[in-house]
mmCIF file of N, CA and C and ligand atoms in Angstrom:
data_model
loop_
_atom_site.group_PDB
_atom_site.id
_atom_site.type_symbol
_atom_site.label_atom_id
_atom_site.label_comp_id
_atom_site.label_asym_id
_atom_site.label_seq_id
_atom_site.Cartn_x
_atom_site.Cartn_y
_atom_site.Cartn_z
ATOM 1 N N MET L 100 22.756 24.196 19.663
ATOM 2 C CA MET L 100 23.529 23.294 20.527
ATOM 3 C C MET L 100 23.103 21.852 20.225
ATOM 4 N N SER L 101 24.024 21.046 19.780
ATOM 5 C CA SER L 101 23.670 19.640 19.596
ATOM 6 C C SER L 101 24.355 18.833 20.687
ATOM 7 N N GLN L 102 23.747 17.729 21.046
ATOM 8 C CA GLN L 102 24.305 16.935 22.130
ATOM 9 C C GLN L 102 24.281 15.475 21.747
ATOM 10 N N MET L 103 25.360 14.779 22.048
ATOM 11 C CA MET L 103 25.415 13.334 21.796
ATOM 12 C C MET L 103 24.414 12.648 22.718
ATOM 13 N N LEU L 104 23.574 11.796 22.136
ATOM 14 C CA LEU L 104 22.577 11.093 22.935
ATOM 15 C C LEU L 104 23.090 9.715 23.306
ATOM 16 N N HIS L 105 23.018 9.424 24.608
ATOM 17 C CA HIS L 105 23.272 8.053 25.039
ATOM 18 C C HIS L 105 21.925 7.357 25.077
ATOM 19 N N ARG L 106 21.856 6.152 24.554
ATOM 20 C CA ARG L 106 20.594 5.436 24.524
ATOM 21 C C ARG L 106 20.782 4.063 25.141
ATOM 22 N N ASP L 107 19.861 3.688 26.045
ATOM 23 C CA ASP L 107 19.870 2.349 26.618
ATOM 24 C C ASP L 107 18.805 1.546 25.862
ATOM 25 N N PRO L 108 19.217 0.532 25.116
ATOM 26 C CA PRO L 108 18.263 -0.193 24.272
ATOM 27 C C PRO L 108 17.139 -0.866 25.050
ATOM 28 N N GLU L 109 17.360 -1.089 26.354
ATOM 29 C CA GLU L 109 16.326 -1.741 27.174
ATOM 30 C C GLU L 109 15.373 -0.738 27.813
ATOM 31 N N CYS L 110 15.658 0.559 27.668
ATOM 32 C CA CYS L 110 14.951 1.584 28.467
ATOM 33 C C CYS L 110 13.665 2.033 27.775
ATOM 34 N N LEU L 111 12.562 1.976 28.510
ATOM 35 C CA LEU L 111 11.246 2.365 27.984
ATOM 36 C C LEU L 111 11.241 3.808 27.479
ATOM 37 N N PHE L 112 11.821 4.731 28.262
ATOM 38 C CA PHE L 112 11.754 6.139 27.862
ATOM 39 C C PHE L 112 12.710 6.448 26.704
ATOM 40 N N CYS L 113 13.837 5.734 26.606
ATOM 41 C CA CYS L 113 14.681 5.876 25.407
ATOM 42 C C CYS L 113 13.904 5.424 24.171
ATOM 43 N N LYS L 114 13.093 4.374 24.319
ATOM 44 C CA LYS L 114 12.274 3.900 23.187
ATOM 45 C C LYS L 114 11.209 4.931 22.825
ATOM 46 N N ILE L 115 10.661 5.616 23.809
ATOM 47 C CA ILE L 115 9.670 6.673 23.534
ATOM 48 C C ILE L 115 10.342 7.833 22.798
ATOM 49 N N VAL L 116 11.539 8.242 23.255
ATOM 50 C CA VAL L 116 12.271 9.325 22.582
ATOM 51 C C VAL L 116 12.543 8.951 21.122
ATOM 52 N N ALA L 117 12.899 7.694 20.893
ATOM 53 C CA ALA L 117 13.223 7.243 19.535
ATOM 54 C C ALA L 117 11.985 7.058 18.672
ATOM 55 N N GLY L 118 10.789 7.086 19.281
ATOM 56 C CA GLY L 118 9.551 6.879 18.529
ATOM 57 C C GLY L 118 9.211 5.406 18.337
ATOM 58 N N ASP L 119 9.948 4.525 19.017
ATOM 59 C CA ASP L 119 9.681 3.086 18.892
ATOM 60 C C ASP L 119 8.437 2.683 19.686
ATOM 61 N N ILE L 120 8.110 3.482 20.713
ATOM 62 C CA ILE L 120 6.884 3.274 21.488
ATOM 63 C C ILE L 120 6.104 4.586 21.397
ATOM 64 N N PRO L 121 4.808 4.539 21.081
ATOM 65 C CA PRO L 121 4.055 5.785 20.908
ATOM 66 C C PRO L 121 3.835 6.519 22.230
ATOM 67 N N SER L 122 3.704 7.827 22.138
ATOM 68 C CA SER L 122 3.418 8.631 23.331
ATOM 69 C C SER L 122 2.584 9.832 22.905
ATOM 70 N N ASN L 123 1.967 10.441 23.882
ATOM 71 C CA ASN L 123 1.122 11.611 23.648
ATOM 72 C C ASN L 123 1.972 12.856 23.920
ATOM 73 N N LYS L 124 2.630 13.347 22.890
ATOM 74 C CA LYS L 124 3.659 14.398 23.049
ATOM 75 C C LYS L 124 3.063 15.755 23.449
ATOM 76 N N VAL L 125 3.728 16.397 24.409
ATOM 77 C CA VAL L 125 3.385 17.768 24.807
ATOM 78 C C VAL L 125 4.346 18.752 24.145
ATOM 79 N N TYR L 126 5.618 18.367 24.104
ATOM 80 C CA TYR L 126 6.655 19.294 23.635
ATOM 81 C C TYR L 126 7.921 18.488 23.351
ATOM 82 N N GLU L 127 8.735 19.019 22.423
ATOM 83 C CA GLU L 127 10.013 18.368 22.129
ATOM 84 C C GLU L 127 11.000 19.416 21.647
ATOM 85 N N ASP L 128 12.246 19.309 22.055
ATOM 86 C CA ASP L 128 13.318 20.078 21.431
ATOM 87 C C ASP L 128 14.549 19.184 21.358
ATOM 88 N N GLU L 129 15.692 19.790 21.102
ATOM 89 C CA GLU L 129 16.889 18.991 20.879
ATOM 90 C C GLU L 129 17.305 18.192 22.121
ATOM 91 N N LEU L 130 17.016 18.769 23.299
ATOM 92 C CA LEU L 130 17.528 18.181 24.532
ATOM 93 C C LEU L 130 16.504 17.385 25.333
ATOM 94 N N CYS L 131 15.219 17.730 25.196
ATOM 95 C CA CYS L 131 14.240 17.094 26.069
ATOM 96 C C CYS L 131 12.948 16.753 25.332
ATOM 97 N N TYR L 132 12.154 15.912 25.989
ATOM 98 C CA TYR L 132 10.897 15.425 25.417
ATOM 99 C C TYR L 132 9.868 15.417 26.546
ATOM 100 N N ALA L 133 8.679 15.935 26.265
ATOM 101 C CA ALA L 133 7.601 15.972 27.265
ATOM 102 C C ALA L 133 6.388 15.251 26.708
ATOM 103 N N PHE L 134 5.752 14.432 27.555
ATOM 104 C CA PHE L 134 4.593 13.641 27.102
ATOM 105 C C PHE L 134 3.691 13.348 28.291
ATOM 106 N N TYR L 135 2.403 13.140 27.981
ATOM 107 C CA TYR L 135 1.436 12.888 29.052
ATOM 108 C C TYR L 135 1.650 11.514 29.667
ATOM 109 N N ASP L 136 1.531 11.458 30.998
ATOM 110 C CA ASP L 136 1.668 10.195 31.719
ATOM 111 C C ASP L 136 0.511 9.269 31.341
ATOM 112 N N ILE L 137 0.822 8.006 31.136
ATOM 113 C CA ILE L 137 -0.166 7.012 30.715
ATOM 114 C C ILE L 137 -1.157 6.698 31.843
ATOM 115 N N ASP L 138 -0.774 7.014 33.074
ATOM 116 C CA ASP L 138 -1.619 6.727 34.248
ATOM 117 C C ASP L 138 -1.720 7.998 35.094
ATOM 118 N N PRO L 139 -2.468 9.000 34.604
ATOM 119 C CA PRO L 139 -2.430 10.329 35.231
ATOM 120 C C PRO L 139 -2.931 10.338 36.680
ATOM 121 N N GLN L 140 -2.204 11.067 37.518
ATOM 122 C CA GLN L 140 -2.548 11.190 38.935
ATOM 123 C C GLN L 140 -3.154 12.555 39.255
ATOM 124 N N ALA L 141 -3.432 13.340 38.237
ATOM 125 C CA ALA L 141 -4.022 14.677 38.400
ATOM 126 C C ALA L 141 -4.624 15.037 37.035
ATOM 127 N N PRO L 142 -5.521 16.041 37.000
ATOM 128 C CA PRO L 142 -6.114 16.421 35.712
ATOM 129 C C PRO L 142 -5.060 16.750 34.650
ATOM 130 N N ILE L 143 -3.957 17.369 35.077
ATOM 131 C CA ILE L 143 -2.803 17.527 34.176
ATOM 132 C C ILE L 143 -1.636 16.773 34.791
ATOM 133 N N HIS L 144 -1.082 15.856 34.044
ATOM 134 C CA HIS L 144 0.070 15.069 34.519
ATOM 135 C C HIS L 144 0.901 14.691 33.306
ATOM 136 N N PHE L 145 2.021 15.392 33.155
ATOM 137 C CA PHE L 145 2.938 15.015 32.077
ATOM 138 C C PHE L 145 4.339 14.829 32.640
ATOM 139 N N LEU L 146 5.188 14.210 31.833
ATOM 140 C CA LEU L 146 6.567 13.910 32.225
ATOM 141 C C LEU L 146 7.502 14.677 31.300
ATOM 142 N N VAL L 147 8.597 15.178 31.846
ATOM 143 C CA VAL L 147 9.627 15.808 31.018
ATOM 144 C C VAL L 147 10.928 15.041 31.248
ATOM 145 N N ILE L 148 11.534 14.604 30.149
ATOM 146 C CA ILE L 148 12.734 13.754 30.245
ATOM 147 C C ILE L 148 13.838 14.301 29.344
ATOM 148 N N PRO L 149 15.100 14.068 29.744
ATOM 149 C CA PRO L 149 16.183 14.369 28.802
ATOM 150 C C PRO L 149 16.157 13.344 27.680
ATOM 151 N N LYS L 150 16.521 13.750 26.471
ATOM 152 C CA LYS L 150 16.569 12.775 25.377
ATOM 153 C C LYS L 150 17.702 11.774 25.573
ATOM 154 N N THR L 151 18.765 12.237 26.207
ATOM 155 C CA THR L 151 19.875 11.326 26.475
ATOM 156 C C THR L 151 19.560 10.501 27.716
ATOM 157 N N HIS L 152 20.062 9.274 27.766
ATOM 158 C CA HIS L 152 19.748 8.409 28.908
ATOM 159 C C HIS L 152 20.553 8.807 30.148
ATOM 160 N N ILE L 153 19.829 9.243 31.186
ATOM 161 C CA ILE L 153 20.388 9.495 32.520
ATOM 162 C C ILE L 153 19.479 8.701 33.452
ATOM 163 N N GLY L 154 20.054 7.898 34.354
ATOM 164 C CA GLY L 154 19.241 6.971 35.137
ATOM 165 C C GLY L 154 18.268 7.634 36.098
ATOM 166 N N SER L 155 18.716 8.722 36.727
ATOM 167 C CA SER L 155 17.882 9.437 37.705
ATOM 168 C C SER L 155 18.637 10.687 38.124
ATOM 169 N N VAL L 156 18.033 11.461 39.040
ATOM 170 C CA VAL L 156 18.717 12.633 39.609
ATOM 171 C C VAL L 156 20.073 12.223 40.201
ATOM 172 N N ALA L 157 20.147 10.992 40.708
ATOM 173 C CA ALA L 157 21.386 10.529 41.348
ATOM 174 C C ALA L 157 22.553 10.451 40.359
ATOM 175 N N GLU L 158 22.287 10.494 39.071
ATOM 176 C CA GLU L 158 23.353 10.435 38.056
ATOM 177 C C GLU L 158 23.649 11.790 37.426
ATOM 178 N N VAL L 159 23.078 12.861 37.986
ATOM 179 C CA VAL L 159 23.323 14.201 37.441
ATOM 180 C C VAL L 159 24.663 14.708 37.969
ATOM 181 N N ILE L 160 25.510 15.159 37.049
ATOM 182 C CA ILE L 160 26.885 15.552 37.383
ATOM 183 C C ILE L 160 27.182 16.914 36.772
ATOM 184 N N GLU L 161 27.791 17.815 37.555
ATOM 185 C CA GLU L 161 28.236 19.104 37.032
ATOM 186 C C GLU L 161 29.373 18.911 36.024
ATOM 187 N N GLY L 162 29.504 19.849 35.108
ATOM 188 C CA GLY L 162 30.637 19.792 34.180
ATOM 189 C C GLY L 162 30.188 20.029 32.766
ATOM 190 N N PRO L 163 31.137 20.262 31.866
ATOM 191 C CA PRO L 163 30.774 20.543 30.481
ATOM 192 C C PRO L 163 30.163 19.319 29.801
ATOM 193 N N ALA L 164 29.063 19.556 29.079
ATOM 194 C CA ALA L 164 28.400 18.460 28.369
ATOM 195 C C ALA L 164 29.151 18.151 27.077
ATOM 196 N N PRO L 165 29.074 16.908 26.599
ATOM 197 C CA PRO L 165 29.667 16.579 25.294
ATOM 198 C C PRO L 165 28.729 17.047 24.189
ATOM 199 N N TYR L 166 28.957 18.269 23.685
ATOM 200 C CA TYR L 166 27.990 18.882 22.788
ATOM 201 C C TYR L 166 28.051 18.359 21.356
ATOM 202 N N THR L 167 29.126 17.686 20.997
ATOM 203 C CA THR L 167 29.201 17.122 19.649
ATOM 204 C C THR L 167 29.555 15.645 19.749
ATOM 205 N N ALA L 168 29.254 14.934 18.690
ATOM 206 C CA ALA L 168 29.581 13.513 18.663
ATOM 207 C C ALA L 168 31.080 13.314 18.875
ATOM 208 N N GLU L 169 31.868 14.209 18.289
ATOM 209 C CA GLU L 169 33.324 14.097 18.388
ATOM 210 C C GLU L 169 33.794 14.241 19.840
ATOM 211 N N SER L 170 33.281 15.294 20.537
ATOM 212 C CA SER L 170 33.722 15.492 21.918
ATOM 213 C C SER L 170 33.169 14.395 22.817
ATOM 214 N N ALA L 171 31.978 13.855 22.480
ATOM 215 C CA ALA L 171 31.427 12.760 23.283
ATOM 216 C C ALA L 171 32.329 11.538 23.199
ATOM 217 N N LEU L 172 32.868 11.282 22.010
ATOM 218 C CA LEU L 172 33.726 10.112 21.832
ATOM 219 C C LEU L 172 35.043 10.267 22.572
ATOM 220 N N SER L 173 35.500 11.518 22.705
ATOM 221 C CA SER L 173 36.788 11.728 23.355
ATOM 222 C C SER L 173 36.630 11.997 24.858
ATOM 223 N N SER L 174 35.376 12.009 25.352
ATOM 224 C CA SER L 174 35.146 12.283 26.771
ATOM 225 C C SER L 174 34.637 11.022 27.459
ATOM 226 N N PRO L 175 34.898 10.893 28.768
ATOM 227 C CA PRO L 175 34.321 9.765 29.492
ATOM 228 C C PRO L 175 32.804 9.936 29.578
ATOM 229 N N ILE L 176 32.097 8.832 29.779
ATOM 230 C CA ILE L 176 30.630 8.877 29.816
ATOM 231 C C ILE L 176 30.135 9.701 31.004
ATOM 232 N N THR L 177 31.013 9.900 32.002
ATOM 233 C CA THR L 177 30.638 10.666 33.191
ATOM 234 C C THR L 177 30.784 12.170 33.001
ATOM 235 N N THR L 178 31.046 12.620 31.778
ATOM 236 C CA THR L 178 31.114 14.060 31.531
ATOM 237 C C THR L 178 29.808 14.703 31.966
ATOM 238 N N GLY L 179 29.866 15.995 32.308
ATOM 239 C CA GLY L 179 28.713 16.668 32.896
ATOM 240 C C GLY L 179 27.426 16.559 32.093
ATOM 241 N N ASN L 180 26.314 16.467 32.843
ATOM 242 C CA ASN L 180 24.999 16.409 32.204
ATOM 243 C C ASN L 180 23.991 17.306 32.918
ATOM 244 N N ALA L 181 24.484 18.120 33.885
ATOM 245 C CA ALA L 181 23.566 18.906 34.719
ATOM 246 C C ALA L 181 22.845 19.996 33.938
ATOM 247 N N ALA L 182 23.455 20.493 32.861
ATOM 248 C CA ALA L 182 22.846 21.612 32.138
ATOM 249 C C ALA L 182 21.454 21.258 31.619
ATOM 250 N N VAL L 183 21.257 19.993 31.274
ATOM 251 C CA VAL L 183 19.954 19.602 30.722
ATOM 252 C C VAL L 183 18.851 19.731 31.781
ATOM 253 N N VAL L 184 19.232 19.604 33.051
ATOM 254 C CA VAL L 184 18.226 19.709 34.115
ATOM 255 C C VAL L 184 17.718 21.151 34.235
ATOM 256 N N GLY L 185 18.643 22.118 34.150
ATOM 257 C CA GLY L 185 18.228 23.524 34.148
ATOM 258 C C GLY L 185 17.340 23.823 32.957
ATOM 259 N N HIS L 186 17.714 23.277 31.819
ATOM 260 C CA HIS L 186 16.901 23.464 30.615
ATOM 261 C C HIS L 186 15.502 22.877 30.807
ATOM 262 N N ILE L 187 15.435 21.695 31.392
ATOM 263 C CA ILE L 187 14.131 21.046 31.608
ATOM 264 C C ILE L 187 13.249 21.905 32.510
ATOM 265 N N PHE L 188 13.833 22.526 33.532
ATOM 266 C CA PHE L 188 13.008 23.355 34.423
ATOM 267 C C PHE L 188 12.505 24.605 33.698
ATOM 268 N N ALA L 189 13.313 25.165 32.815
ATOM 269 C CA ALA L 189 12.836 26.311 32.019
ATOM 270 C C ALA L 189 11.703 25.880 31.100
ATOM 271 N N VAL L 190 11.809 24.676 30.541
ATOM 272 C CA VAL L 190 10.747 24.137 29.675
ATOM 273 C C VAL L 190 9.471 23.910 30.488
ATOM 274 N N ILE L 191 9.612 23.355 31.692
ATOM 275 C CA ILE L 191 8.444 23.131 32.555
ATOM 276 C C ILE L 191 7.738 24.461 32.838
ATOM 277 N N ALA L 192 8.515 25.483 33.186
ATOM 278 C CA ALA L 192 7.919 26.798 33.493
ATOM 279 C C ALA L 192 7.137 27.321 32.291
ATOM 280 N N GLN L 193 7.708 27.199 31.098
ATOM 281 C CA GLN L 193 7.041 27.716 29.903
ATOM 282 C C GLN L 193 5.799 26.892 29.564
ATOM 283 N N LEU L 194 5.903 25.569 29.640
ATOM 284 C CA LEU L 194 4.749 24.715 29.311
ATOM 285 C C LEU L 194 3.593 24.993 30.263
ATOM 286 N N CYS L 195 3.898 25.161 31.545
ATOM 287 C CA CYS L 195 2.824 25.408 32.521
ATOM 288 C C CYS L 195 2.175 26.765 32.269
ATOM 289 N N LYS L 196 2.976 27.767 31.904
ATOM 290 C CA LYS L 196 2.393 29.066 31.517
ATOM 291 C C LYS L 196 1.464 28.875 30.326
ATOM 292 N N ASP L 197 1.935 28.130 29.326
ATOM 293 C CA ASP L 197 1.129 27.909 28.116
ATOM 294 C C ASP L 197 -0.180 27.184 28.442
ATOM 295 N N LEU L 198 -0.132 26.284 29.441
ATOM 296 C CA LEU L 198 -1.323 25.520 29.815
ATOM 297 C C LEU L 198 -2.217 26.297 30.790
ATOM 298 N N GLY L 199 -1.752 27.488 31.211
ATOM 299 C CA GLY L 199 -2.532 28.293 32.152
ATOM 300 C C GLY L 199 -2.451 27.788 33.577
ATOM 301 N N LEU L 200 -1.423 26.982 33.881
ATOM 302 C CA LEU L 200 -1.257 26.439 35.231
ATOM 303 C C LEU L 200 -0.440 27.409 36.063
ATOM 304 N N GLU L 201 -1.031 27.918 37.149
ATOM 305 C CA GLU L 201 -0.283 28.833 38.021
ATOM 306 C C GLU L 201 0.311 28.103 39.211
ATOM 307 N N SER L 202 -0.319 26.973 39.576
ATOM 308 C CA SER L 202 0.168 26.198 40.714
ATOM 309 C C SER L 202 0.254 24.742 40.292
ATOM 310 N N TYR L 203 1.374 24.150 40.590
ATOM 311 C CA TYR L 203 1.583 22.760 40.149
ATOM 312 C C TYR L 203 2.708 22.171 40.984
ATOM 313 N N ARG L 204 2.904 20.871 40.831
ATOM 314 C CA ARG L 204 3.962 20.192 41.583
ATOM 315 C C ARG L 204 4.889 19.482 40.613
ATOM 316 N N VAL L 205 6.204 19.584 40.876
ATOM 317 C CA VAL L 205 7.207 18.879 40.080
ATOM 318 C C VAL L 205 7.849 17.838 40.992
ATOM 319 N N VAL L 206 7.852 16.588 40.550
ATOM 320 C CA VAL L 206 8.338 15.478 41.379
ATOM 321 C C VAL L 206 9.286 14.614 40.564
ATOM 322 N N SER L 207 10.371 14.187 41.201
ATOM 323 C CA SER L 207 11.229 13.177 40.590
ATOM 324 C C SER L 207 11.532 12.111 41.630
ATOM 325 N N ASN L 208 11.160 10.882 41.354
ATOM 326 C CA ASN L 208 11.423 9.774 42.262
ATOM 327 C C ASN L 208 12.792 9.176 41.928
ATOM 328 N N ILE L 209 13.556 8.894 42.979
ATOM 329 C CA ILE L 209 14.900 8.343 42.790
ATOM 330 C C ILE L 209 14.993 7.028 43.557
ATOM 331 N N GLY L 210 15.123 5.929 42.817
ATOM 332 C CA GLY L 210 15.326 4.629 43.456
ATOM 333 C C GLY L 210 14.025 3.951 43.854
ATOM 334 N N ASP L 211 14.161 2.694 44.229
ATOM 335 C CA ASP L 211 12.992 1.845 44.489
ATOM 336 C C ASP L 211 12.179 2.305 45.693
ATOM 337 N N GLN L 212 12.843 2.717 46.767
ATOM 338 C CA GLN L 212 12.087 3.090 47.967
ATOM 339 C C GLN L 212 11.204 4.307 47.713
ATOM 340 N N ALA L 213 11.662 5.188 46.828
ATOM 341 C CA ALA L 213 10.883 6.390 46.495
ATOM 342 C C ALA L 213 9.839 6.111 45.416
ATOM 343 N N GLY L 214 9.859 4.897 44.856
ATOM 344 C CA GLY L 214 8.841 4.524 43.876
ATOM 345 C C GLY L 214 9.216 4.795 42.432
ATOM 346 N N GLN L 215 10.524 4.867 42.134
ATOM 347 C CA GLN L 215 10.933 5.067 40.733
ATOM 348 C C GLN L 215 10.733 3.760 39.967
ATOM 349 N N SER L 216 9.822 3.769 39.007
ATOM 350 C CA SER L 216 9.549 2.544 38.244
ATOM 351 C C SER L 216 10.248 2.533 36.889
ATOM 352 N N VAL L 217 10.586 3.707 36.352
ATOM 353 C CA VAL L 217 11.309 3.773 35.073
ATOM 354 C C VAL L 217 12.659 4.431 35.344
ATOM 355 N N LYS L 218 13.737 3.699 35.020
ATOM 356 C CA LYS L 218 15.081 4.154 35.397
ATOM 357 C C LYS L 218 15.711 5.048 34.320
ATOM 358 N N HIS L 219 14.931 6.051 33.920
ATOM 359 C CA HIS L 219 15.406 7.122 33.023
ATOM 360 C C HIS L 219 14.895 8.408 33.660
ATOM 361 N N LEU L 220 15.795 9.334 33.958
ATOM 362 C CA LEU L 220 15.438 10.580 34.649
ATOM 363 C C LEU L 220 14.159 11.181 34.081
ATOM 364 N N HIS L 221 13.211 11.477 34.970
ATOM 365 C CA HIS L 221 11.983 12.140 34.520
ATOM 366 C C HIS L 221 11.428 12.999 35.639
ATOM 367 N N PHE L 222 10.837 14.108 35.221
ATOM 368 C CA PHE L 222 10.171 15.002 36.162
ATOM 369 C C PHE L 222 8.682 14.936 35.888
ATOM 370 N N HIS L 223 7.924 14.521 36.907
ATOM 371 C CA HIS L 223 6.464 14.554 36.819
ATOM 372 C C HIS L 223 6.015 15.996 37.010
ATOM 373 N N VAL L 224 5.103 16.465 36.199
ATOM 374 C CA VAL L 224 4.469 17.769 36.408
ATOM 375 C C VAL L 224 2.982 17.502 36.601
ATOM 376 N N LEU L 225 2.497 17.846 37.802
ATOM 377 C CA LEU L 225 1.114 17.541 38.179
ATOM 378 C C LEU L 225 0.395 18.830 38.527
ATOM 379 N N GLY L 226 -0.831 18.977 38.026
ATOM 380 C CA GLY L 226 -1.588 20.178 38.346
ATOM 381 C C GLY L 226 -3.066 19.992 38.087
ATOM 382 N N GLY L 227 -3.837 20.999 38.481
ATOM 383 C CA GLY L 227 -5.271 20.984 38.208
ATOM 384 C C GLY L 227 -6.115 20.450 39.339
ATOM 385 N N ARG L 228 -5.495 20.182 40.498
ATOM 386 C CA ARG L 228 -6.282 19.778 41.673
ATOM 387 C C ARG L 228 -5.535 20.190 42.934
ATOM 388 N N ASP L 229 -6.269 20.210 44.062
ATOM 389 C CA ASP L 229 -5.622 20.479 45.348
ATOM 390 C C ASP L 229 -4.696 19.318 45.684
ATOM 391 N N MET L 230 -3.568 19.642 46.334
ATOM 392 C CA MET L 230 -2.619 18.598 46.717
ATOM 393 C C MET L 230 -2.291 18.701 48.195
ATOM 394 N N THR L 231 -1.921 17.568 48.749
ATOM 395 C CA THR L 231 -1.600 17.534 50.174
ATOM 396 C C THR L 231 -0.091 17.440 50.363
ATOM 397 N N TRP L 232 0.343 17.762 51.567
ATOM 398 C CA TRP L 232 1.739 17.607 51.958
ATOM 399 C C TRP L 232 1.789 17.089 53.375
ATOM 400 N N PRO L 233 2.594 16.120 53.756
ATOM 401 C CA PRO L 233 3.609 15.487 52.924
ATOM 402 C C PRO L 233 3.007 14.496 51.922
ATOM 403 N N PRO L 234 3.757 14.233 50.829
ATOM 404 C CA PRO L 234 3.308 13.223 49.869
ATOM 405 C C PRO L 234 3.436 11.836 50.494
ATOM 406 N N GLY L 235 2.696 10.886 49.976
ATOM 407 C CA GLY L 235 2.705 9.540 50.550
ATOM 408 C C GLY L 235 3.939 8.762 50.185
HETATM 409 P P1 LIG C 180 8.060 6.742 38.286
HETATM 410 O O1 LIG C 180 7.165 5.704 38.917
HETATM 411 O O2 LIG C 180 8.317 7.948 39.125
HETATM 412 O O3 LIG C 180 9.324 6.094 37.766
HETATM 413 O O4 LIG C 180 7.259 7.314 37.037
HETATM 414 C C1 LIG C 180 7.131 6.606 35.841
HETATM 415 C C2 LIG C 180 5.862 7.093 35.208
HETATM 416 O O5 LIG C 180 5.866 6.674 33.859
HETATM 417 C C3 LIG C 180 4.573 6.556 35.842
HETATM 418 O O6 LIG C 180 3.790 7.654 36.299
HETATM 419 C C4 LIG C 180 3.900 5.804 34.698
HETATM 420 O O7 LIG C 180 2.499 5.941 34.690
HETATM 421 C C5 LIG C 180 4.536 6.446 33.489
HETATM 422 N N1 LIG C 180 4.575 5.614 32.294
HETATM 423 C C6 LIG C 180 4.946 4.324 32.189
HETATM 424 N N2 LIG C 180 4.878 3.898 30.919
HETATM 425 C C7 LIG C 180 4.447 4.954 30.192
HETATM 426 C C8 LIG C 180 4.164 5.170 28.800
HETATM 427 N N3 LIG C 180 4.316 4.193 27.884
HETATM 428 N N4 LIG C 180 3.717 6.386 28.420
HETATM 429 C C9 LIG C 180 3.548 7.382 29.325
HETATM 430 N N5 LIG C 180 3.816 7.253 30.645
HETATM 431 C C10 LIG C 180 4.251 6.057 31.068
HETATM 432 ZN ZN1 LIG C 181 16.588 5.784 28.819
#
């Protein structure tokens, strides 16, 4: 399955996907990229992002994805992108199994009030310590 990638030239995580900014890679496939957080909040803290630019969970839309460059050109930019989120969760489950993590937290911040500092969809995966609820 190939997918047309949208890239925001100003976006930090698009630059990481492109290799223009270095990162400590955990995993990569055609659709997503995982790398360790530069400012870890737990003994294990990595981020999983779609390779294509999606601003946040708030921009996730059901519908068929533009799987080829040709269909992407003939489709509006709002064509579905939700499938990549399901894929990312399957990747998270597998990576955590590989790391021997049985308990962990997956977090995605949406918007300024929730503390989203990078406006490219990302899921934090945190593990290796006790955690409290509710989060701050
Ligand atoms: P958020 O605040 O939820 O938007 O999460 C953004 C995360 O990206 C923060 O946890 C940052 O520490 C992390 N971050 C920022 N720049 C980099 C980078 N160059 N490499 C890895 N992680 C980064
Ligand atoms: Zn981006």
